[in-house]
Coordinates of C-alpha atoms in Angstrom, one line a residue:
X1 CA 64.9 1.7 60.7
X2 CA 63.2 3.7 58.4
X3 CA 64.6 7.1 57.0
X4 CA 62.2 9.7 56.9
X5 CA 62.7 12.6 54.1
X6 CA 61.4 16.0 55.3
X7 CA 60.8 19.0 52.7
X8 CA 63.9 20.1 51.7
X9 CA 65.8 17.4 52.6
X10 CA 65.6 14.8 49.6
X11 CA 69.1 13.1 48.5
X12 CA 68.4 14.6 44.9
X13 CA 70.1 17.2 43.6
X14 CA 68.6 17.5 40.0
X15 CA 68.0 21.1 38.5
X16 CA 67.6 20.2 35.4
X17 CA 63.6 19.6 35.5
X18 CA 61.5 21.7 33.2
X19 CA 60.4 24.5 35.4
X20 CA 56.5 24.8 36.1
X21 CA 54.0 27.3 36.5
X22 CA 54.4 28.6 40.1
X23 CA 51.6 28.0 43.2
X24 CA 49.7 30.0 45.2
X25 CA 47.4 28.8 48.2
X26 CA 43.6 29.8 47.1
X27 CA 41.9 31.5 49.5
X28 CA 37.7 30.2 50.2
X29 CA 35.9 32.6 48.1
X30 CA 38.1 30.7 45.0
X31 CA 36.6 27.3 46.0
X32 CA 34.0 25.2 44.9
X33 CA 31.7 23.3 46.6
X34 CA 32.9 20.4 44.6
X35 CA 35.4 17.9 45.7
X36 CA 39.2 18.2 44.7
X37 CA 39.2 18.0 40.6
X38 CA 40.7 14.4 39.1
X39 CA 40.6 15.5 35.3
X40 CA 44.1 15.3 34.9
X41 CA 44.7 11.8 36.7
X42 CA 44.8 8.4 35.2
X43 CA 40.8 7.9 33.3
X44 CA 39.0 6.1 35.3
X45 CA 35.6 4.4 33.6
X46 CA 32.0 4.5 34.2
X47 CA 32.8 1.2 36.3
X48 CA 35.2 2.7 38.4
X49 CA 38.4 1.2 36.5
X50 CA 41.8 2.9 36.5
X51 CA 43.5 3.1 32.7
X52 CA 47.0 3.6 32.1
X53 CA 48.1 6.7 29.9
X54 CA 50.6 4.8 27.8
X55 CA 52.3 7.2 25.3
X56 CA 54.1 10.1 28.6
X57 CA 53.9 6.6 31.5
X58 CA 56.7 4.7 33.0
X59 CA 54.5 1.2 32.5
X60 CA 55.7 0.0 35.7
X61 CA 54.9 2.3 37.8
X62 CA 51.2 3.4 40.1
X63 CA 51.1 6.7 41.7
X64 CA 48.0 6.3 44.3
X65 CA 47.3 9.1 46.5
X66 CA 44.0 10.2 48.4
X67 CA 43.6 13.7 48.7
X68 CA 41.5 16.1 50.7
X69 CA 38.3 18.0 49.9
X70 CA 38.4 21.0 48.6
X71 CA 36.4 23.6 51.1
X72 CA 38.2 22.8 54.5
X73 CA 40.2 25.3 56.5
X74 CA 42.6 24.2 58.7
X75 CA 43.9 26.9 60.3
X76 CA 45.2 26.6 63.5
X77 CA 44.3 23.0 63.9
X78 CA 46.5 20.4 63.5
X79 CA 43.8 16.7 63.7
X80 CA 43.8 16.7 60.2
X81 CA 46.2 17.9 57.8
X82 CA 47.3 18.0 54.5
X83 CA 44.4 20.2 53.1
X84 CA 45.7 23.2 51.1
X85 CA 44.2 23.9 47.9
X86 CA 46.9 24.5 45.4
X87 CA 46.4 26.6 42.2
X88 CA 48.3 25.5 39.1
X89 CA 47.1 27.1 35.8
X90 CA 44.0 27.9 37.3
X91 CA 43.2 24.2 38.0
X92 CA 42.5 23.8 42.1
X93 CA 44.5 20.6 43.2
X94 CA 45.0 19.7 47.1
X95 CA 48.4 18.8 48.6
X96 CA 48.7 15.3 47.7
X97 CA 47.5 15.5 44.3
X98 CA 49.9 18.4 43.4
X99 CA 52.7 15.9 44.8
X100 CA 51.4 13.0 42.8
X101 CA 50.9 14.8 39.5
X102 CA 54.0 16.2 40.0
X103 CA 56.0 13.2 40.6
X104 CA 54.1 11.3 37.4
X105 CA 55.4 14.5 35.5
X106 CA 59.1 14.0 36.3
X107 CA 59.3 9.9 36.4
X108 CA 56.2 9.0 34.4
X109 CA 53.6 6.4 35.9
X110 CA 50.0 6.1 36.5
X111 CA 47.9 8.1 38.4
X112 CA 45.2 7.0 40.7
X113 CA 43.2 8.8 43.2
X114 CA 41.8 6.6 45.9
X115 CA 38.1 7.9 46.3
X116 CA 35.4 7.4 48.2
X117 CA 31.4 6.2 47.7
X118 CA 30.4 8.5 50.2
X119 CA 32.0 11.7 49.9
X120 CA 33.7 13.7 52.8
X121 CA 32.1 16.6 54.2
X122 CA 33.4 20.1 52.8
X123 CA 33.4 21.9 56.0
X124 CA 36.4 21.4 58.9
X125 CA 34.8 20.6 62.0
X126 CA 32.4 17.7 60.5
X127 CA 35.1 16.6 58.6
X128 CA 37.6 16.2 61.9
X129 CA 35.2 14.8 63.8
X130 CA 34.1 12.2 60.5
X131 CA 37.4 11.3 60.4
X132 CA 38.0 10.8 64.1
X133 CA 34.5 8.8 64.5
X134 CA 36.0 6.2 61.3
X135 CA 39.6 6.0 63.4
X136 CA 37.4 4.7 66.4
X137 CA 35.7 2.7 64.9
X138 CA 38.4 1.5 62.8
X139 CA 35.7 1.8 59.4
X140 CA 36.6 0.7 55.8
X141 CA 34.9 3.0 53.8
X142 CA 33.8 1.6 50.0
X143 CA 35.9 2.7 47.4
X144 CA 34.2 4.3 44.0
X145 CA 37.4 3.6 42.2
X146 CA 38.7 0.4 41.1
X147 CA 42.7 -0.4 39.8
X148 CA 42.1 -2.9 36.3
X149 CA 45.0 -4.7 36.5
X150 CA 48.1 -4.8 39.7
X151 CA 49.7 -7.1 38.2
X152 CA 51.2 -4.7 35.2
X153 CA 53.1 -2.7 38.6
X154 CA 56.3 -3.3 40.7
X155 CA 56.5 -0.4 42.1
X156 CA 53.6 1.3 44.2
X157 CA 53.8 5.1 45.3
X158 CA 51.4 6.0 48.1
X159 CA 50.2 9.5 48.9
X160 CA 47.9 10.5 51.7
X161 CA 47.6 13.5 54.6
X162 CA 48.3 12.2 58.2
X163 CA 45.0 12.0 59.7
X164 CA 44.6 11.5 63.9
X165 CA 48.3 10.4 63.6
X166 CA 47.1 7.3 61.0
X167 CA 46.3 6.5 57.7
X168 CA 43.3 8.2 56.7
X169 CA 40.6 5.0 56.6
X170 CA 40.0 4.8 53.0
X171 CA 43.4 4.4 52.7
X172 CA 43.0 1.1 54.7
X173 CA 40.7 -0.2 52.3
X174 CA 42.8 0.6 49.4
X175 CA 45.9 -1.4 51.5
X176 CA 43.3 -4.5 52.4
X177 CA 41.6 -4.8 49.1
X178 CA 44.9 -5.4 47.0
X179 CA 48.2 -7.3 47.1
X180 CA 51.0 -5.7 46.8
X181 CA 53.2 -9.0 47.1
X182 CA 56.2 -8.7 45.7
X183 CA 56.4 -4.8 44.8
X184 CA 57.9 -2.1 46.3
X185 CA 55.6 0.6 47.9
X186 CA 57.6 4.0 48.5
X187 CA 55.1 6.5 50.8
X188 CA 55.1 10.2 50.6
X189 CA 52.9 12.4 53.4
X190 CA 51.4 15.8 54.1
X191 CA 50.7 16.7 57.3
X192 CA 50.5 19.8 60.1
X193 CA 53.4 18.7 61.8
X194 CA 53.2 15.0 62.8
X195 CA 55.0 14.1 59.8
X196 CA 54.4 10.2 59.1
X197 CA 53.5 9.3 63.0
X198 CA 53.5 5.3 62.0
X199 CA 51.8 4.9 59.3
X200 CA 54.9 3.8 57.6
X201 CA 55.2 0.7 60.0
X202 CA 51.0 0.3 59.5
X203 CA 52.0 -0.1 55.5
X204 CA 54.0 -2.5 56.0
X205 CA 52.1 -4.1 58.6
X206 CA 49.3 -4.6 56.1
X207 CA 51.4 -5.1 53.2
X208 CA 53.7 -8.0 54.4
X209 CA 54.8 -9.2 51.5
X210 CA 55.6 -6.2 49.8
X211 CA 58.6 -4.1 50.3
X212 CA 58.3 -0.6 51.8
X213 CA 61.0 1.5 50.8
X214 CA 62.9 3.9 53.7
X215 CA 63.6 6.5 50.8
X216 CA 60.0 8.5 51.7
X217 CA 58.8 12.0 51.6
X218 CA 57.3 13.8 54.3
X219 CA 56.0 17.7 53.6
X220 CA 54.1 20.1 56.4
X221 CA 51.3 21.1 54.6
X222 CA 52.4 25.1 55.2
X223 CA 55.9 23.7 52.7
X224 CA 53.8 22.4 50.0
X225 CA 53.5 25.5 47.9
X226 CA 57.5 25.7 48.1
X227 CA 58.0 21.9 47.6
X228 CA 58.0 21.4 44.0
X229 CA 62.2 21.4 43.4
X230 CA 62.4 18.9 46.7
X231 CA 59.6 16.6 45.0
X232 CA 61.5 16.1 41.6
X233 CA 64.7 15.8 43.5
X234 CA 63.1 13.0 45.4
X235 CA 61.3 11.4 42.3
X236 CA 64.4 11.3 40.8
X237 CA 66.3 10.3 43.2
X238 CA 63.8 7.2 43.3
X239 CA 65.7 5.6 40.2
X240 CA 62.9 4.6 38.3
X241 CA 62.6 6.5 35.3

């Protein structure tokens, strides 16, 4: 029943966007040991409290995504994807944050990163085999960030990488530790190749009283760098700017 958007194949035809600086994959040596920089999302506080930027935001509107560390190579392996490191004025951003930021830039909303107490590790192969050990065990790991107020949103736009063919687990903490009743949540994905697998059923599995919009966006993490037209096509063709 549900319609899944691949890169390049959003309904949107707008070519009107203000053009942006283009993208290039960083190679490791450009990395930090740090994880994926937040500076430019929605402040959060010392308490771990999301804050709306008012003047440039669509009030109605959350972008959510979570997004991947920054020193993991996936190359050649396809258990976790979605890791890319994008470069955009010199500022490092992974897949789903360069999708989220750019869909706040073309619509307007609030961004929120869904992060993590315990940070992920920075290297592949403990990272695969982290997330795959959390999948078993079907873990809930803490959140450090906190959203101030749901109640101020109707619509809900959910970002995350396809992880072991699921949501990746923080992901299902985020979806268990607030209701969405009543809004409608519209999911985008990166992945290697398994495109949304079924997390799109799992969304609305957890969020039953929310609607879960078939208008989504699905990118292979090797399209991201020449995504950005089919992302504002598919942010506007969203209809809720």
């Amino acid at each position: 029943m549900l319609v899944l958007a691949a890169c390049g194949d959003s309904g949107a035809g707008n070519s009107s966007a203000p053009s942006t600086p283009s993208l290039v994959v960083s190679d490791s040596q450009e990395l930090s040991s740090a994880p994926e920089s937040s500076e430019s999302s929605a402040p959060v506080s010392s308490e771990g409290q999301a804050s709306s930027e008012a003047e440039a935001s669509s009030e109605h509107i959350l972008i959510a995504y979570f997004t991947m560390p920054e020193d993991v190579d996936t190359a050649g392996v396809d258990a976790i994807s979605g890791a890319s490191i994008m470069m955009r004025d010199g500022v490092k951003l992974g897949s789903c944050e360069f999708v989220a930021k750019t869909v706040q830039e073309t619509i307007g909303g609030d961004l929120f990163q869904i992060e993590t107490v315990q940070q992920y590790p920075l290297d592949h192969d403990p990272l695969v085999d982290q997330a795959a050990d959390e999948k078993s065990q079907e873990a809930r790991p803490e959140l450090a960030t906190q959203l101030e107020n749901i109640d101020q949103y109707d619509t809900v736009i959910l970002g995350y990488p396809n992880w072991w063919a699921d949501l990746p687990m923080p992901v299902y903490t985020f979806l268990e530790e607030y209701d969405f009743a009543g809004k409608s949540i519209i999911p985008f994905v990166t992945h290697g190749g398994s495109g949304f697998s079924n997390t799109v059923g799992t969304i609305a599995a957890l969020q039953p009283g929310a609607t879960v919009s078939e208008n989504t966006l699905s990118i292979a993490r090797g399209d991201v760098v020449n995504c950005e037209e089919t992302v504002i096509d598919w942010a506007n063709s969203l209809g809720l700017d």
